Amino acid sequence: MPLDPDPFDRYGSDVLADYKRRAAPVALPTVEAVFDLVVEEVASDFCGSVVSVEGRMVELEDRHGKRRVFPLGGGFLLEGRPVQLVHPKAAAPAGRQRTASGSFAAPLERARVARPSRIYVEGRHDAELVEKVWGDDLRGEGVVVEYLEGVDDLDAIVRDFAPTRARRVGVLVDHLVAGSKESRIAEAVARGPFGAHVLVVGHPFVDIWQGVTPKALGIRAWPTVPRTLEWKHGICEAFGWPHASQADIAHAWKRILSRVNSYTDLEPVLLGRVEQLIDFVTEPE
């Protein structure tokens, strides 16, 4: 016959009845892996900013320009706190959409084969900025943007292209002010045999970086850089950003470009010049 339980048994009949082998899982906060978000991957201690998300993978780039790919999900720290990275949500369409340039977005079927005309800009950063703000418009018009890596050889490039009324060339130049090297090159092209079919315009800024408004960057004004310093290095130094290598400069530009969401983040003088070039190369024959 079984014994009655001891009424004074403070442990109960089953000492393991309330034992839990594993703590309840803690739900990590989810964070969208948006461009330029800085996180640390716990397992590898790799710290970098988000540069792309493809499928279930996220690509990070550290301050030295080194890139690594990791699966989305847990295992990341954001400002020292564990988070779960998730794919960025696509914005839901609402009514007639506008492009980043402020134009109404064209129907998808309007995209066309590239025109023979071209727009040239000085460098990669210029091209990336134009693409971010005017990319949808340019694709809709079939306009291709290429970069020159400087304007010193512009006259030779134009002569090689041999523009015509049906095959025009538009050029955006940095620091196009009276008496500058850039202005002399532009004048030489205008006087050349193809001048009637080439439009060279520019902005007064030392570099396209300054085409981004200080407000977009959260500063009062762009820093003044002494002539003894290379301008981009001087800007990075003033902001306290690394600038020892070209990878540092590239990362600095990505930080600046990430603050540009639409035409409202660019200086009006730059907006006007790009719109002028688009009108020139798309003008009916």
PDB file of C-alpha atoms in Angstrom:
ATOM      1  CA  MET A   1       0.000   0.000   0.000  1.00  0.00           C
ATOM      2  CA  PRO A   2       1.483   3.367  -1.026  1.00  0.00           C
ATOM      3  CA  LEU A   3       2.413   5.727   1.704  1.00  0.00           C
ATOM      4  CA  ASP A   4       0.548   8.978   2.071  1.00  0.00           C
ATOM      5  CA  PRO A   5       2.579  11.998   1.029  1.00  0.00           C
ATOM      6  CA  ASP A   6       4.194  13.763   3.883  1.00  0.00           C
ATOM      7  CA  PRO A   7       2.034  16.847   4.571  1.00  0.00           C
ATOM      8  CA  PHE A   8       5.165  18.622   5.688  1.00  0.00           C
ATOM      9  CA  ASP A   9       7.193  17.724   2.569  1.00  0.00           C
ATOM     10  CA  ARG A  10       8.081  21.196   1.359  1.00  0.00           C
ATOM     11  CA  TYR A  11       9.660  19.831  -1.837  1.00  0.00           C
ATOM     12  CA  GLY A  12       6.514  18.126  -3.135  1.00  0.00           C
ATOM     13  CA  SER A  13       6.234  14.746  -4.750  1.00  0.00           C
ATOM     14  CA  ASP A  14       8.227  15.644  -7.887  1.00  0.00           C
ATOM     15  CA  VAL A  15      11.253  17.813  -7.376  1.00  0.00           C
ATOM     16  CA  LEU A  16      11.616  18.284 -11.173  1.00  0.00           C
ATOM     17  CA  ALA A  17       8.004  19.210 -11.899  1.00  0.00           C
ATOM     18  CA  ASP A  18       8.691  22.922 -12.332  1.00  0.00           C
ATOM     19  CA  TYR A  19      12.209  22.633 -13.699  1.00  0.00           C
ATOM     20  CA  LYS A  20      12.784  24.164 -17.118  1.00  0.00           C
ATOM     21  CA  ARG A  21      15.775  22.946 -19.021  1.00  0.00           C
ATOM     22  CA  ARG A  22      15.945  25.996 -21.299  1.00  0.00           C
ATOM     23  CA  ALA A  23      15.116  29.659 -20.749  1.00  0.00           C
ATOM     24  CA  ALA A  24      12.342  31.072 -22.892  1.00  0.00           C
ATOM     25  CA  PRO A  25      13.791  32.594 -26.078  1.00  0.00           C
ATOM     26  CA  VAL A  26      14.132  36.359 -26.114  1.00  0.00           C
ATOM     27  CA  ALA A  27      12.818  38.009 -29.251  1.00  0.00           C
ATOM     28  CA  LEU A  28      15.455  40.253 -30.814  1.00  0.00           C
ATOM     29  CA  PRO A  29      14.384  43.628 -32.152  1.00  0.00           C
ATOM     30  CA  THR A  30      14.267  43.637 -35.945  1.00  0.00           C
ATOM     31  CA  VAL A  31      16.103  46.306 -37.940  1.00  0.00           C
ATOM     32  CA  GLU A  32      15.871  46.827 -41.690  1.00  0.00           C
ATOM     33  CA  ALA A  33      19.235  46.427 -43.438  1.00  0.00           C
ATOM     34  CA  VAL A  34      19.095  49.815 -45.133  1.00  0.00           C
ATOM     35  CA  PHE A  35      22.027  51.309 -47.044  1.00  0.00           C
ATOM     36  CA  ASP A  36      24.826  52.694 -44.822  1.00  0.00           C
ATOM     37  CA  LEU A  37      23.493  51.148 -41.590  1.00  0.00           C
ATOM     38  CA  VAL A  38      26.551  50.316 -39.453  1.00  0.00           C
ATOM     39  CA  VAL A  39      26.433  46.979 -37.614  1.00  0.00           C
ATOM     40  CA  GLU A  40      28.830  44.400 -36.197  1.00  0.00           C
ATOM     41  CA  GLU A  41      28.625  40.695 -37.006  1.00  0.00           C
ATOM     42  CA  VAL A  42      29.139  38.947 -33.672  1.00  0.00           C
ATOM     43  CA  ALA A  43      30.821  35.714 -34.761  1.00  0.00           C
ATOM     44  CA  SER A  44      33.541  37.425 -36.797  1.00  0.00           C
ATOM     45  CA  ASP A  45      33.702  40.838 -35.052  1.00  0.00           C
ATOM     46  CA  PHE A  46      33.409  42.347 -38.564  1.00  0.00           C
ATOM     47  CA  CYS A  47      32.030  45.873 -38.348  1.00  0.00           C
ATOM     48  CA  GLY A  48      30.817  47.673 -41.444  1.00  0.00           C
ATOM     49  CA  SER A  49      28.047  49.544 -43.189  1.00  0.00           C
ATOM     50  CA  VAL A  50      25.378  47.915 -45.330  1.00  0.00           C
ATOM     51  CA  VAL A  51      26.132  48.326 -49.028  1.00  0.00           C
ATOM     52  CA  SER A  52      23.639  45.853 -50.511  1.00  0.00           C
ATOM     53  CA  VAL A  53      21.022  43.228 -49.711  1.00  0.00           C
ATOM     54  CA  GLU A  54      20.412  40.380 -52.141  1.00  0.00           C
ATOM     55  CA  GLY A  55      17.961  37.627 -51.334  1.00  0.00           C
ATOM     56  CA  ARG A  56      18.734  36.426 -47.801  1.00  0.00           C
ATOM     57  CA  MET A  57      22.253  37.884 -47.693  1.00  0.00           C
ATOM     58  CA  VAL A  58      23.588  41.282 -46.614  1.00  0.00           C
ATOM     59  CA  GLU A  59      26.917  42.748 -47.729  1.00  0.00           C
ATOM     60  CA  LEU A  60      28.902  44.913 -45.306  1.00  0.00           C
ATOM     61  CA  GLU A  61      31.885  47.171 -45.998  1.00  0.00           C
ATOM     62  CA  ASP A  62      34.307  48.219 -43.270  1.00  0.00           C
ATOM     63  CA  ARG A  63      36.208  51.509 -43.015  1.00  0.00           C
ATOM     64  CA  HIS A  64      39.087  50.073 -45.047  1.00  0.00           C
ATOM     65  CA  GLY A  65      36.866  49.154 -47.992  1.00  0.00           C
ATOM     66  CA  LYS A  66      36.891  45.410 -47.233  1.00  0.00           C
ATOM     67  CA  ARG A  67      33.576  43.693 -47.898  1.00  0.00           C
ATOM     68  CA  ARG A  68      32.003  40.533 -46.482  1.00  0.00           C
ATOM     69  CA  VAL A  69      28.630  38.856 -46.969  1.00  0.00           C
ATOM     70  CA  PHE A  70      26.515  37.439 -44.127  1.00  0.00           C
ATOM     71  CA  PRO A  71      23.055  35.860 -43.898  1.00  0.00           C
ATOM     72  CA  LEU A  72      20.245  38.099 -42.697  1.00  0.00           C
ATOM     73  CA  GLY A  73      18.823  37.349 -39.278  1.00  0.00           C
ATOM     74  CA  GLY A  74      20.304  37.358 -35.800  1.00  0.00           C
ATOM     75  CA  GLY A  75      23.947  37.604 -34.857  1.00  0.00           C
ATOM     76  CA  PHE A  76      24.416  41.354 -35.308  1.00  0.00           C
ATOM     77  CA  LEU A  77      25.020  44.236 -32.939  1.00  0.00           C
ATOM     78  CA  LEU A  78      23.657  47.721 -33.542  1.00  0.00           C
ATOM     79  CA  GLU A  79      25.291  50.276 -31.244  1.00  0.00           C
ATOM     80  CA  GLY A  80      26.289  47.386 -28.985  1.00  0.00           C
ATOM     81  CA  ARG A  81      22.816  45.830 -28.757  1.00  0.00           C
ATOM     82  CA  PRO A  82      21.795  42.490 -30.336  1.00  0.00           C
ATOM     83  CA  VAL A  83      19.443  42.869 -33.292  1.00  0.00           C
ATOM     84  CA  GLN A  84      18.014  40.820 -36.118  1.00  0.00           C
ATOM     85  CA  LEU A  85      18.616  42.238 -39.588  1.00  0.00           C
ATOM     86  CA  VAL A  86      15.729  41.904 -42.020  1.00  0.00           C
ATOM     87  CA  HIS A  87      15.271  42.761 -45.689  1.00  0.00           C
ATOM     88  CA  PRO A  88      14.308  46.431 -46.215  1.00  0.00           C
ATOM     89  CA  LYS A  89      10.639  46.888 -46.990  1.00  0.00           C
ATOM     90  CA  ALA A  90       9.707  48.153 -50.417  1.00  0.00           C
ATOM     91  CA  ALA A  91       7.719  51.355 -50.346  1.00  0.00           C
ATOM     92  CA  ALA A  92       4.071  50.775 -51.237  1.00  0.00           C
ATOM     93  CA  PRO A  93       2.889  52.672 -54.310  1.00  0.00           C
ATOM     94  CA  ALA A  94       0.387  55.441 -53.597  1.00  0.00           C
ATOM     95  CA  GLY A  95      -1.152  57.241 -56.535  1.00  0.00           C
ATOM     96  CA  ARG A  96       0.985  58.704 -59.288  1.00  0.00           C
ATOM     97  CA  GLN A  97       4.596  58.464 -58.229  1.00  0.00           C
ATOM     98  CA  ARG A  98       7.320  61.062 -58.579  1.00  0.00           C
ATOM     99  CA  THR A  99      10.939  60.324 -59.286  1.00  0.00           C
ATOM    100  CA  ALA A 100      13.768  61.599 -57.081  1.00  0.00           C
ATOM    101  CA  SER A 101      14.152  64.533 -59.480  1.00  0.00           C
ATOM    102  CA  GLY A 102      10.579  65.641 -58.785  1.00  0.00           C
ATOM    103  CA  SER A 103       9.222  64.526 -62.170  1.00  0.00           C
ATOM    104  CA  PHE A 104       6.191  62.277 -62.469  1.00  0.00           C
ATOM    105  CA  ALA A 105       7.343  58.690 -62.902  1.00  0.00           C
ATOM    106  CA  ALA A 106       6.795  57.392 -66.409  1.00  0.00           C
ATOM    107  CA  PRO A 107       4.997  54.079 -67.037  1.00  0.00           C
ATOM    108  CA  LEU A 108       7.387  51.143 -67.174  1.00  0.00           C
ATOM    109  CA  GLU A 109       6.698  50.572 -70.845  1.00  0.00           C
ATOM    110  CA  ARG A 110       8.062  54.024 -71.624  1.00  0.00           C
ATOM    111  CA  ALA A 111      11.658  52.931 -70.982  1.00  0.00           C
ATOM    112  CA  ARG A 112      13.433  52.939 -74.303  1.00  0.00           C
ATOM    113  CA  VAL A 113      16.532  51.926 -76.181  1.00  0.00           C
ATOM    114  CA  ALA A 114      19.480  54.219 -75.519  1.00  0.00           C
ATOM    115  CA  ARG A 115      19.685  57.370 -77.596  1.00  0.00           C
ATOM    116  CA  PRO A 116      22.850  58.028 -79.595  1.00  0.00           C
ATOM    117  CA  SER A 117      23.336  61.253 -77.590  1.00  0.00           C
ATOM    118  CA  ARG A 118      25.363  61.149 -74.365  1.00  0.00           C
ATOM    119  CA  ILE A 119      25.826  63.071 -71.142  1.00  0.00           C
ATOM    120  CA  TYR A 120      29.369  63.087 -69.756  1.00  0.00           C
ATOM    121  CA  VAL A 121      30.302  63.939 -66.176  1.00  0.00           C
ATOM    122  CA  GLU A 122      33.760  64.305 -64.665  1.00  0.00           C
ATOM    123  CA  GLY A 123      33.994  61.276 -62.413  1.00  0.00           C
ATOM    124  CA  ARG A 124      32.365  58.301 -60.750  1.00  0.00           C
ATOM    125  CA  HIS A 125      30.930  60.332 -57.869  1.00  0.00           C
ATOM    126  CA  ASP A 126      29.253  62.728 -60.300  1.00  0.00           C
ATOM    127  CA  ALA A 127      27.748  59.777 -62.192  1.00  0.00           C
ATOM    128  CA  GLU A 128      26.476  58.143 -58.999  1.00  0.00           C
ATOM    129  CA  LEU A 129      24.807  61.352 -57.837  1.00  0.00           C
ATOM    130  CA  VAL A 130      23.149  61.934 -61.214  1.00  0.00           C
ATOM    131  CA  GLU A 131      21.963  58.323 -61.254  1.00  0.00           C
ATOM    132  CA  LYS A 132      20.476  58.563 -57.768  1.00  0.00           C
ATOM    133  CA  VAL A 133      18.417  61.674 -58.487  1.00  0.00           C
ATOM    134  CA  TRP A 134      17.787  61.521 -62.254  1.00  0.00           C
ATOM    135  CA  GLY A 135      18.246  57.810 -62.990  1.00  0.00           C
ATOM    136  CA  ASP A 136      14.553  57.047 -63.566  1.00  0.00           C
ATOM    137  CA  ASP A 137      14.161  60.060 -65.860  1.00  0.00           C
ATOM    138  CA  LEU A 138      17.282  59.215 -67.848  1.00  0.00           C
ATOM    139  CA  ARG A 139      16.227  55.605 -68.355  1.00  0.00           C
ATOM    140  CA  GLY A 140      12.791  56.776 -69.480  1.00  0.00           C
ATOM    141  CA  GLU A 141      14.408  59.052 -72.049  1.00  0.00           C
ATOM    142  CA  GLY A 142      17.036  56.521 -73.087  1.00  0.00           C
ATOM    143  CA  VAL A 143      19.939  58.777 -72.076  1.00  0.00           C
ATOM    144  CA  VAL A 144      23.246  57.189 -71.065  1.00  0.00           C
ATOM    145  CA  VAL A 145      25.587  58.952 -68.608  1.00  0.00           C
ATOM    146  CA  GLU A 146      29.325  58.262 -68.795  1.00  0.00           C
ATOM    147  CA  TYR A 147      32.203  59.688 -66.792  1.00  0.00           C
ATOM    148  CA  LEU A 148      35.435  61.157 -68.103  1.00  0.00           C
ATOM    149  CA  GLU A 149      37.837  60.788 -65.154  1.00  0.00           C
ATOM    150  CA  GLY A 150      38.652  64.483 -65.540  1.00  0.00           C
ATOM    151  CA  VAL A 151      38.116  67.049 -68.298  1.00  0.00           C
ATOM    152  CA  ASP A 152      41.676  67.473 -69.573  1.00  0.00           C
ATOM    153  CA  ASP A 153      40.979  65.301 -72.632  1.00  0.00           C
ATOM    154  CA  LEU A 154      37.468  66.609 -73.281  1.00  0.00           C
ATOM    155  CA  ASP A 155      38.309  68.175 -76.656  1.00  0.00           C
ATOM    156  CA  ALA A 156      39.790  64.912 -77.942  1.00  0.00           C
ATOM    157  CA  ILE A 157      36.826  62.913 -76.616  1.00  0.00           C
ATOM    158  CA  VAL A 158      34.366  65.211 -78.369  1.00  0.00           C
ATOM    159  CA  ARG A 159      36.293  65.019 -81.652  1.00  0.00           C
ATOM    160  CA  ASP A 160      36.354  61.234 -81.431  1.00  0.00           C
ATOM    161  CA  PHE A 161      32.596  61.121 -80.713  1.00  0.00           C
ATOM    162  CA  ALA A 162      31.944  63.498 -83.660  1.00  0.00           C
ATOM    163  CA  PRO A 163      28.534  64.749 -82.468  1.00  0.00           C
ATOM    164  CA  THR A 164      25.788  65.841 -84.842  1.00  0.00           C
ATOM    165  CA  ARG A 165      22.345  67.358 -84.374  1.00  0.00           C
ATOM    166  CA  ALA A 166      20.949  63.852 -83.966  1.00  0.00           C
ATOM    167  CA  ARG A 167      23.845  62.713 -81.800  1.00  0.00           C
ATOM    168  CA  ARG A 168      24.575  65.376 -79.229  1.00  0.00           C
ATOM    169  CA  VAL A 169      26.937  65.597 -76.294  1.00  0.00           C
ATOM    170  CA  GLY A 170      26.206  67.263 -72.969  1.00  0.00           C
ATOM    171  CA  VAL A 171      28.972  67.718 -70.391  1.00  0.00           C
ATOM    172  CA  LEU A 172      28.763  68.571 -66.678  1.00  0.00           C
ATOM    173  CA  VAL A 173      31.984  70.102 -65.332  1.00  0.00           C
ATOM    174  CA  ASP A 174      33.071  70.792 -61.753  1.00  0.00           C
ATOM    175  CA  HIS A 175      34.338  74.252 -60.787  1.00  0.00           C
ATOM    176  CA  LEU A 176      33.337  75.936 -64.033  1.00  0.00           C
ATOM    177  CA  VAL A 177      34.163  79.522 -63.091  1.00  0.00           C
ATOM    178  CA  ALA A 178      35.729  82.365 -65.075  1.00  0.00           C
ATOM    179  CA  GLY A 179      39.471  82.005 -65.591  1.00  0.00           C
ATOM    180  CA  SER A 180      39.664  78.384 -64.458  1.00  0.00           C
ATOM    181  CA  LYS A 181      41.270  75.550 -66.404  1.00  0.00           C
ATOM    182  CA  GLU A 182      37.831  74.038 -66.827  1.00  0.00           C
ATOM    183  CA  SER A 183      36.431  77.203 -68.403  1.00  0.00           C
ATOM    184  CA  ARG A 184      39.291  77.344 -70.919  1.00  0.00           C
ATOM    185  CA  ILE A 185      38.665  73.723 -71.932  1.00  0.00           C
ATOM    186  CA  ALA A 186      34.940  74.398 -72.318  1.00  0.00           C
ATOM    187  CA  GLU A 187      35.634  77.439 -74.492  1.00  0.00           C
ATOM    188  CA  ALA A 188      37.971  75.431 -76.717  1.00  0.00           C
ATOM    189  CA  VAL A 189      35.286  72.786 -77.257  1.00  0.00           C
ATOM    190  CA  ALA A 190      32.666  75.450 -78.052  1.00  0.00           C
ATOM    191  CA  ARG A 191      34.980  76.955 -80.703  1.00  0.00           C
ATOM    192  CA  GLY A 192      35.766  73.550 -82.203  1.00  0.00           C
ATOM    193  CA  PRO A 193      34.172  71.967 -85.277  1.00  0.00           C
ATOM    194  CA  PHE A 194      31.447  70.260 -83.219  1.00  0.00           C
ATOM    195  CA  GLY A 195      30.627  73.170 -80.922  1.00  0.00           C
ATOM    196  CA  ALA A 196      27.061  73.561 -82.223  1.00  0.00           C
ATOM    197  CA  HIS A 197      26.177  70.051 -81.052  1.00  0.00           C
ATOM    198  CA  VAL A 198      27.954  70.131 -77.681  1.00  0.00           C
ATOM    199  CA  LEU A 199      26.772  71.819 -74.499  1.00  0.00           C
ATOM    200  CA  VAL A 200      29.263  72.198 -71.658  1.00  0.00           C
ATOM    201  CA  VAL A 201      27.774  73.480 -68.401  1.00  0.00           C
ATOM    202  CA  GLY A 202      29.078  73.440 -64.870  1.00  0.00           C
ATOM    203  CA  HIS A 203      28.640  74.386 -61.269  1.00  0.00           C
ATOM    204  CA  PRO A 204      30.885  76.602 -59.141  1.00  0.00           C
ATOM    205  CA  PHE A 205      31.718  73.981 -56.521  1.00  0.00           C
ATOM    206  CA  VAL A 206      35.222  72.583 -56.077  1.00  0.00           C
ATOM    207  CA  ASP A 207      33.764  69.083 -56.245  1.00  0.00           C
ATOM    208  CA  ILE A 208      30.373  67.469 -56.804  1.00  0.00           C
ATOM    209  CA  TRP A 209      30.291  66.667 -53.066  1.00  0.00           C
ATOM    210  CA  GLN A 210      29.410  70.305 -52.449  1.00  0.00           C
ATOM    211  CA  GLY A 211      26.363  69.938 -54.655  1.00  0.00           C
ATOM    212  CA  VAL A 212      24.736  68.230 -51.649  1.00  0.00           C
ATOM    213  CA  THR A 213      23.183  70.826 -49.371  1.00  0.00           C
ATOM    214  CA  PRO A 214      24.624  71.305 -45.873  1.00  0.00           C
ATOM    215  CA  LYS A 215      21.112  70.777 -44.512  1.00  0.00           C
ATOM    216  CA  ALA A 216      20.992  67.266 -45.965  1.00  0.00           C
ATOM    217  CA  LEU A 217      24.208  66.475 -44.073  1.00  0.00           C
ATOM    218  CA  GLY A 218      23.076  68.103 -40.838  1.00  0.00           C
ATOM    219  CA  ILE A 219      25.773  70.802 -40.908  1.00  0.00           C
ATOM    220  CA  ARG A 220      25.656  74.597 -41.077  1.00  0.00           C
ATOM    221  CA  ALA A 221      28.033  74.874 -44.048  1.00  0.00           C
ATOM    222  CA  TRP A 222      30.676  72.927 -45.899  1.00  0.00           C
ATOM    223  CA  PRO A 223      34.079  73.321 -44.204  1.00  0.00           C
ATOM    224  CA  THR A 224      36.651  75.617 -45.771  1.00  0.00           C
ATOM    225  CA  VAL A 225      39.705  73.626 -46.872  1.00  0.00           C
ATOM    226  CA  PRO A 226      43.136  75.319 -47.094  1.00  0.00           C
ATOM    227  CA  ARG A 227      44.682  75.286 -50.558  1.00  0.00           C
ATOM    228  CA  THR A 228      47.606  73.305 -49.140  1.00  0.00           C
ATOM    229  CA  LEU A 229      45.322  70.281 -48.630  1.00  0.00           C
ATOM    230  CA  GLU A 230      43.699  68.062 -51.232  1.00  0.00           C
ATOM    231  CA  TRP A 231      40.053  69.100 -50.999  1.00  0.00           C
ATOM    232  CA  LYS A 232      38.394  65.749 -50.306  1.00  0.00           C
ATOM    233  CA  HIS A 233      41.021  64.818 -47.736  1.00  0.00           C
ATOM    234  CA  GLY A 234      40.511  68.201 -46.095  1.00  0.00           C
ATOM    235  CA  ILE A 235      36.744  67.662 -45.929  1.00  0.00           C
ATOM    236  CA  CYS A 236      37.175  64.234 -44.342  1.00  0.00           C
ATOM    237  CA  GLU A 237      39.652  65.649 -41.839  1.00  0.00           C
ATOM    238  CA  ALA A 238      37.224  68.407 -40.894  1.00  0.00           C
ATOM    239  CA  PHE A 239      34.456  65.845 -40.366  1.00  0.00           C
ATOM    240  CA  GLY A 240      36.750  63.546 -38.383  1.00  0.00           C
ATOM    241  CA  TRP A 241      36.474  60.782 -40.983  1.00  0.00           C
ATOM    242  CA  PRO A 242      39.328  58.469 -42.069  1.00  0.00           C
ATOM    243  CA  HIS A 243      41.051  59.704 -45.225  1.00  0.00           C
ATOM    244  CA  ALA A 244      44.382  57.868 -45.453  1.00  0.00           C
ATOM    245  CA  SER A 245      43.414  55.772 -48.491  1.00  0.00           C
ATOM    246  CA  GLN A 246      41.229  55.893 -51.557  1.00  0.00           C
ATOM    247  CA  ALA A 247      38.947  53.381 -49.852  1.00  0.00           C
ATOM    248  CA  ASP A 248      38.436  55.907 -47.032  1.00  0.00           C
ATOM    249  CA  ILE A 249      37.504  58.588 -49.559  1.00  0.00           C
ATOM    250  CA  ALA A 250      35.101  56.199 -51.280  1.00  0.00           C
ATOM    251  CA  HIS A 251      33.454  55.389 -47.956  1.00  0.00           C
ATOM    252  CA  ALA A 252      33.151  59.087 -47.132  1.00  0.00           C
ATOM    253  CA  TRP A 253      31.356  59.667 -50.422  1.00  0.00           C
ATOM    254  CA  LYS A 254      28.951  56.811 -49.668  1.00  0.00           C
ATOM    255  CA  ARG A 255      28.097  58.473 -46.367  1.00  0.00           C
ATOM    256  CA  ILE A 256      27.367  61.724 -48.172  1.00  0.00           C
ATOM    257  CA  LEU A 257      25.429  60.080 -51.007  1.00  0.00           C
ATOM    258  CA  SER A 258      23.278  58.173 -48.507  1.00  0.00           C
ATOM    259  CA  ARG A 259      21.893  61.523 -47.302  1.00  0.00           C
ATOM    260  CA  VAL A 260      20.566  62.359 -50.766  1.00  0.00           C
ATOM    261  CA  ASN A 261      16.997  61.169 -51.230  1.00  0.00           C
ATOM    262  CA  SER A 262      15.670  63.597 -53.819  1.00  0.00           C
ATOM    263  CA  TYR A 263      16.307  66.853 -55.679  1.00  0.00           C
ATOM    264  CA  THR A 264      15.534  68.767 -52.470  1.00  0.00           C
ATOM    265  CA  ASP A 265      18.888  67.604 -51.070  1.00  0.00           C
ATOM    266  CA  LEU A 266      20.870  69.238 -53.897  1.00  0.00           C
ATOM    267  CA  GLU A 267      21.869  72.836 -54.516  1.00  0.00           C
ATOM    268  CA  PRO A 268      19.605  74.641 -57.046  1.00  0.00           C
ATOM    269  CA  VAL A 269      22.541  75.618 -59.286  1.00  0.00           C
ATOM    270  CA  LEU A 270      23.415  71.938 -59.752  1.00  0.00           C
ATOM    271  CA  LEU A 271      19.793  70.989 -60.381  1.00  0.00           C
ATOM    272  CA  GLY A 272      19.492  73.594 -63.097  1.00  0.00           C
ATOM    273  CA  ARG A 273      22.606  72.495 -64.926  1.00  0.00           C
ATOM    274  CA  VAL A 274      21.664  68.807 -65.033  1.00  0.00           C
ATOM    275  CA  GLU A 275      18.115  69.602 -66.196  1.00  0.00           C
ATOM    276  CA  GLN A 276      19.623  71.823 -68.893  1.00  0.00           C
ATOM    277  CA  LEU A 277      21.784  68.958 -70.167  1.00  0.00           C
ATOM    278  CA  ILE A 278      18.868  66.509 -70.215  1.00  0.00           C
ATOM    279  CA  ASP A 279      16.789  68.980 -72.232  1.00  0.00           C
ATOM    280  CA  PHE A 280      19.678  69.517 -74.662  1.00  0.00           C
ATOM    281  CA  VAL A 281      20.340  65.855 -75.442  1.00  0.00           C
ATOM    282  CA  THR A 282      16.612  64.972 -75.701  1.00  0.00           C
ATOM    283  CA  GLU A 283      15.572  67.972 -77.825  1.00  0.00           C
ATOM    284  CA  PRO A 284      13.786  66.815 -80.981  1.00  0.00           C
ATOM    285  CA  GLU A 285      15.794  67.089 -84.188  1.00  0.00           C
TER     286      GLU A 285
END
